[in-house]
PDB file of C-alpha atoms in Angstrom:
ATOM      1  CA  UNK C   6      -0.027 -32.812  77.044  1.00 53.00           C
ATOM      2  CA  UNK C   7      -1.556 -35.666  79.003  1.00 56.00           C
ATOM      3  CA  UNK C   8       0.667 -37.209  81.649  1.00 56.00           C
ATOM      4  CA  UNK C   9       0.969 -40.755  80.338  1.00 52.00           C
ATOM      5  CA  UNK C  10       3.658 -42.013  82.703  1.00 60.00           C
ATOM      6  CA  UNK C  11       1.338 -44.595  84.136  1.00 67.00           C
ATOM      7  CA  UNK C  12       1.497 -47.737  81.977  1.00 68.00           C
ATOM      8  CA  UNK C  13      -2.247 -48.358  82.187  1.00 66.00           C
ATOM      9  CA  UNK C  14      -2.956 -44.833  80.970  1.00 71.00           C
ATOM     10  CA  UNK C  15      -0.497 -45.196  78.105  1.00 74.00           C
ATOM     11  CA  UNK C  16      -2.102 -48.486  77.190  1.00 78.00           C
ATOM     12  CA  UNK C  17      -5.636 -47.032  77.338  1.00 79.00           C
ATOM     13  CA  UNK C  18      -4.916 -43.735  75.544  1.00 85.00           C
ATOM     14  CA  UNK C  19      -4.847 -45.015  71.939  1.00 88.00           C
ATOM     15  CA  UNK C  20      -8.179 -46.896  72.093  1.00 92.00           C
ATOM     16  CA  UNK C  21      -9.683 -44.070  74.185  1.00 92.00           C
ATOM     17  CA  UNK C  22      -8.727 -41.494  71.531  1.00 93.00           C
ATOM     18  CA  UNK C  23     -10.241 -43.693  68.808  1.00 94.00           C
ATOM     19  CA  UNK C  24     -13.356 -44.162  70.958  1.00 94.00           C
ATOM     20  CA  UNK C  25     -13.706 -40.413  71.531  1.00 96.00           C
ATOM     21  CA  UNK C  26     -13.483 -39.734  67.795  1.00 95.00           C
ATOM     22  CA  UNK C  27     -15.904 -42.528  66.923  1.00 95.00           C
ATOM     23  CA  UNK C  28     -18.492 -41.485  69.516  1.00 95.00           C
ATOM     24  CA  UNK C  29     -18.209 -37.805  68.512  1.00 96.00           C
ATOM     25  CA  UNK C  30     -18.753 -38.648  64.844  1.00 95.00           C
ATOM     26  CA  UNK C  31     -21.697 -40.929  65.638  1.00 94.00           C
ATOM     27  CA  UNK C  32     -23.473 -38.400  67.856  1.00 94.00           C
ATOM     28  CA  UNK C  33     -22.719 -35.222  65.879  1.00 94.00           C
ATOM     29  CA  UNK C  34     -22.143 -36.301  62.248  1.00 91.00           C
ATOM     30  CA  UNK C  35     -21.324 -34.050  59.311  1.00 89.00           C
ATOM     31  CA  UNK C  36     -24.004 -32.883  56.925  1.00 81.00           C
ATOM     32  CA  UNK C  37     -27.028 -33.046  59.226  1.00 80.00           C
ATOM     33  CA  UNK C  38     -28.937 -29.826  58.768  1.00 82.00           C
ATOM     34  CA  UNK C  39     -27.077 -26.618  59.481  1.00 88.00           C
ATOM     35  CA  UNK C  40     -25.967 -27.555  62.999  1.00 89.00           C
ATOM     36  CA  UNK C  41     -22.224 -27.544  63.675  1.00 93.00           C
ATOM     37  CA  UNK C  42     -20.691 -31.029  63.395  1.00 92.00           C
ATOM     38  CA  UNK C  43     -18.059 -32.828  65.428  1.00 93.00           C
ATOM     39  CA  UNK C  44     -15.198 -31.581  63.221  1.00 93.00           C
ATOM     40  CA  UNK C  45     -16.168 -27.901  63.095  1.00 92.00           C
ATOM     41  CA  UNK C  46     -16.503 -27.832  66.890  1.00 93.00           C
ATOM     42  CA  UNK C  47     -13.082 -29.501  67.317  1.00 94.00           C
ATOM     43  CA  UNK C  48     -14.748 -31.984  69.641  1.00 94.00           C
ATOM     44  CA  UNK C  49     -11.842 -34.443  69.899  1.00 94.00           C
ATOM     45  CA  UNK C  50      -9.182 -31.781  70.580  1.00 94.00           C
ATOM     46  CA  UNK C  51     -11.405 -30.000  73.091  1.00 94.00           C
ATOM     47  CA  UNK C  52     -12.158 -33.305  74.839  1.00 95.00           C
ATOM     48  CA  UNK C  53      -8.439 -33.982  75.130  1.00 92.00           C
ATOM     49  CA  UNK C  54      -7.921 -30.492  76.595  1.00 93.00           C
ATOM     50  CA  UNK C  55     -10.759 -31.153  79.036  1.00 93.00           C
ATOM     51  CA  UNK C  56      -9.204 -34.466  80.077  1.00 92.00           C
ATOM     52  CA  UNK C  57      -5.922 -32.673  80.787  1.00 89.00           C
ATOM     53  CA  UNK C  58      -7.756 -30.399  83.235  1.00 92.00           C
ATOM     54  CA  UNK C  59      -9.391 -33.228  85.173  1.00 92.00           C
ATOM     55  CA  UNK C  60      -7.923 -34.651  88.378  1.00 93.00           C
ATOM     56  CA  UNK C  61      -6.068 -37.940  87.721  1.00 87.00           C
ATOM     57  CA  UNK C  62      -8.783 -40.247  89.111  1.00 89.00           C
ATOM     58  CA  UNK C  63     -11.562 -38.759  86.961  1.00 93.00           C
ATOM     59  CA  UNK C  64      -9.250 -38.628  83.927  1.00 91.00           C
ATOM     60  CA  UNK C  65      -8.497 -42.341  84.291  1.00 89.00           C
ATOM     61  CA  UNK C  66     -12.186 -43.167  84.589  1.00 91.00           C
ATOM     62  CA  UNK C  67     -13.143 -41.296  81.419  1.00 93.00           C
ATOM     63  CA  UNK C  68     -10.185 -42.705  79.482  1.00 92.00           C
ATOM     64  CA  UNK C  69     -11.162 -46.217  80.511  1.00 91.00           C
ATOM     65  CA  UNK C  70     -14.814 -45.605  79.595  1.00 93.00           C
ATOM     66  CA  UNK C  71     -13.886 -44.459  76.080  1.00 94.00           C
ATOM     67  CA  UNK C  72     -11.314 -47.243  75.698  1.00 93.00           C
ATOM     68  CA  UNK C  73     -13.926 -49.818  76.712  1.00 91.00           C
ATOM     69  CA  UNK C  74     -16.391 -48.397  74.175  1.00 93.00           C
ATOM     70  CA  UNK C  75     -13.756 -48.649  71.457  1.00 93.00           C
ATOM     71  CA  UNK C  76     -12.699 -52.177  72.333  1.00 90.00           C
ATOM     72  CA  UNK C  77     -16.206 -53.558  72.924  1.00 86.00           C
ATOM     73  CA  UNK C  78     -17.887 -51.943  69.926  1.00 73.00           C
ATOM     74  CA  UNK C  79     -18.191 -55.185  68.010  1.00 65.00           C
ATOM     75  CA  UNK C  80     -19.672 -57.291  70.787  1.00 68.00           C
ATOM     76  CA  UNK C  81     -22.622 -59.221  69.456  1.00 63.00           C
ATOM     77  CA  UNK C  82     -21.393 -58.895  65.863  1.00 63.00           C
ATOM     78  CA  UNK C  83     -19.478 -61.287  63.716  1.00 59.00           C
ATOM     79  CA  UNK C  84     -16.764 -60.631  62.877  1.00 67.00           C
ATOM     80  CA  UNK C  85     -16.120 -58.557  65.991  1.00 73.00           C
ATOM     81  CA  UNK C  86     -14.663 -55.123  65.198  1.00 82.00           C
ATOM     82  CA  UNK C  87     -13.590 -52.072  67.101  1.00 90.00           C
ATOM     83  CA  UNK C  88     -16.223 -49.382  67.569  1.00 92.00           C
ATOM     84  CA  UNK C  89     -14.346 -46.953  65.310  1.00 92.00           C
ATOM     85  CA  UNK C  90     -14.358 -49.516  62.466  1.00 91.00           C
ATOM     86  CA  UNK C  91     -18.164 -49.580  62.349  1.00 91.00           C
ATOM     87  CA  UNK C  92     -19.944 -47.226  59.963  1.00 91.00           C
ATOM     88  CA  UNK C  93     -21.368 -44.019  61.427  1.00 93.00           C
ATOM     89  CA  UNK C  94     -24.895 -45.448  61.203  1.00 91.00           C
ATOM     90  CA  UNK C  95     -23.832 -48.670  62.922  1.00 91.00           C
ATOM     91  CA  UNK C  96     -22.148 -46.682  65.696  1.00 92.00           C
ATOM     92  CA  UNK C  97     -25.242 -44.575  66.247  1.00 92.00           C
ATOM     93  CA  UNK C  98     -27.442 -47.692  66.326  1.00 92.00           C
ATOM     94  CA  UNK C  99     -25.007 -49.416  68.696  1.00 91.00           C
ATOM     95  CA  UNK C 100     -25.082 -46.487  71.138  1.00 92.00           C
ATOM     96  CA  UNK C 101     -28.886 -46.428  71.015  1.00 93.00           C
ATOM     97  CA  UNK C 102     -29.018 -50.171  71.615  1.00 91.00           C
ATOM     98  CA  UNK C 103     -26.546 -49.929  74.503  1.00 91.00           C
ATOM     99  CA  UNK C 104     -28.465 -47.076  76.117  1.00 92.00           C
ATOM    100  CA  UNK C 105     -31.661 -49.141  76.126  1.00 93.00           C
ATOM    101  CA  UNK C 106     -29.910 -52.342  77.198  1.00 89.00           C
ATOM    102  CA  UNK C 107     -31.085 -54.257  80.253  1.00 93.00           C
ATOM    103  CA  UNK C 108     -27.441 -54.953  81.048  1.00 90.00           C
ATOM    104  CA  UNK C 109     -26.883 -52.065  83.478  1.00 93.00           C
ATOM    105  CA  UNK C 110     -23.108 -51.600  83.024  1.00 90.00           C
ATOM    106  CA  UNK C 111     -23.607 -51.325  79.255  1.00 90.00           C
ATOM    107  CA  UNK C 112     -26.406 -48.769  79.560  1.00 92.00           C
ATOM    108  CA  UNK C 113     -24.457 -46.761  82.141  1.00 94.00           C
ATOM    109  CA  UNK C 114     -21.368 -46.588  79.903  1.00 93.00           C
ATOM    110  CA  UNK C 115     -23.502 -45.520  76.937  1.00 93.00           C
ATOM    111  CA  UNK C 116     -25.230 -42.851  79.046  1.00 96.00           C
ATOM    112  CA  UNK C 117     -21.857 -41.582  80.286  1.00 95.00           C
ATOM    113  CA  UNK C 118     -20.396 -41.143  76.788  1.00 95.00           C
ATOM    114  CA  UNK C 119     -23.621 -39.552  75.496  1.00 96.00           C
ATOM    115  CA  UNK C 120     -23.768 -37.097  78.418  1.00 96.00           C
ATOM    116  CA  UNK C 121     -20.063 -36.267  78.289  1.00 97.00           C
ATOM    117  CA  UNK C 122     -19.998 -35.729  74.512  1.00 96.00           C
ATOM    118  CA  UNK C 123     -23.160 -33.615  74.679  1.00 96.00           C
ATOM    119  CA  UNK C 124     -21.583 -31.453  77.394  1.00 95.00           C
ATOM    120  CA  UNK C 125     -18.450 -30.987  75.280  1.00 95.00           C
ATOM    121  CA  UNK C 126     -20.479 -30.238  72.138  1.00 95.00           C
ATOM    122  CA  UNK C 127     -22.834 -27.780  73.820  1.00 93.00           C
ATOM    123  CA  UNK C 128     -19.943 -25.775  75.285  1.00 90.00           C
ATOM    124  CA  UNK C 129     -18.756 -24.616  71.843  1.00 91.00           C
ATOM    125  CA  UNK C 130     -19.633 -20.994  70.888  1.00 88.00           C
ATOM    126  CA  UNK C 131     -20.879 -22.012  67.404  1.00 90.00           C
ATOM    127  CA  UNK C 132     -23.338 -24.465  68.931  1.00 90.00           C
ATOM    128  CA  UNK C 133     -24.530 -21.895  71.451  1.00 87.00           C
ATOM    129  CA  UNK C 134     -25.083 -19.423  68.622  1.00 87.00           C
ATOM    130  CA  UNK C 135     -26.912 -22.090  66.612  1.00 89.00           C
ATOM    131  CA  UNK C 136     -29.404 -22.755  69.418  1.00 87.00           C
ATOM    132  CA  UNK C 137     -29.828 -19.017  70.021  1.00 86.00           C
ATOM    133  CA  UNK C 138     -28.325 -18.784  73.496  1.00 85.00           C
ATOM    134  CA  UNK C 139     -27.460 -15.330  74.782  1.00 84.00           C
ATOM    135  CA  UNK C 140     -26.803 -13.502  78.035  1.00 83.00           C
ATOM    136  CA  UNK C 141     -28.507 -10.298  79.068  1.00 82.00           C
ATOM    137  CA  UNK C 142     -25.348  -8.920  80.657  1.00 82.00           C
ATOM    138  CA  UNK C 143     -21.640  -9.215  79.904  1.00 82.00           C
ATOM    139  CA  UNK C 144     -19.601 -11.729  81.852  1.00 82.00           C
ATOM    140  CA  UNK C 145     -16.000 -10.758  81.126  1.00 81.00           C
ATOM    141  CA  UNK C 146     -14.473 -13.350  83.459  1.00 84.00           C
ATOM    142  CA  UNK C 147     -16.414 -16.282  82.024  1.00 81.00           C
ATOM    143  CA  UNK C 148     -14.313 -18.458  79.707  1.00 79.00           C
ATOM    144  CA  UNK C 149     -17.402 -19.478  77.736  1.00 78.00           C
ATOM    145  CA  UNK C 150     -18.099 -16.924  75.016  1.00 76.00           C
ATOM    146  CA  UNK C 151     -21.831 -16.180  74.751  1.00 81.00           C
ATOM    147  CA  UNK C 152     -23.369 -13.311  72.794  1.00 82.00           C
ATOM    148  CA  UNK C 153     -24.777 -10.477  74.878  1.00 84.00           C
ATOM    149  CA  UNK C 154     -28.171  -8.851  74.212  1.00 84.00           C
ATOM    150  CA  UNK C 155     -28.791  -6.360  77.046  1.00 84.00           C
ATOM    151  CA  UNK C 156     -32.191  -5.271  75.697  1.00 83.00           C
ATOM    152  CA  UNK C 157     -33.562  -8.807  75.235  1.00 76.00           C
ATOM    153  CA  UNK C 158     -35.811  -8.697  78.306  1.00 77.00           C
ATOM    154  CA  UNK C 159     -37.383  -5.299  77.600  1.00 74.00           C
TER     155      UNK C 159
END
């Protein structure tokens, strides 16, 4: 469980959790080809587990990034809404627009959430199997489960 003793963290956790879910659904939606989606990869739960493992300073930074995405999702729209209240298509378009923005803080935040969510998504065994990743030797001490094909390089 996340240590939410700090008032700022407790205040940021609810919008950060909504932001994580909204970004995950926008980047890896359901029903797109046969690739695993955000729900089947348990992206939100795994992100929370990852945040628990981070040192406090980095955890705070990521929580604040996702909270800011959630709370600023409706900027430039009327009526202004939270990011999670936008449709999946609107969220995807918003992230694309933010990433190409000339306003550097906005593009940096969008790049951070895209990179972080992609890292979390690509670390799931189903995704690795979908892209055809394999090792040529067993790595029993590695927490990441990857299929082994010892004769692949012959």
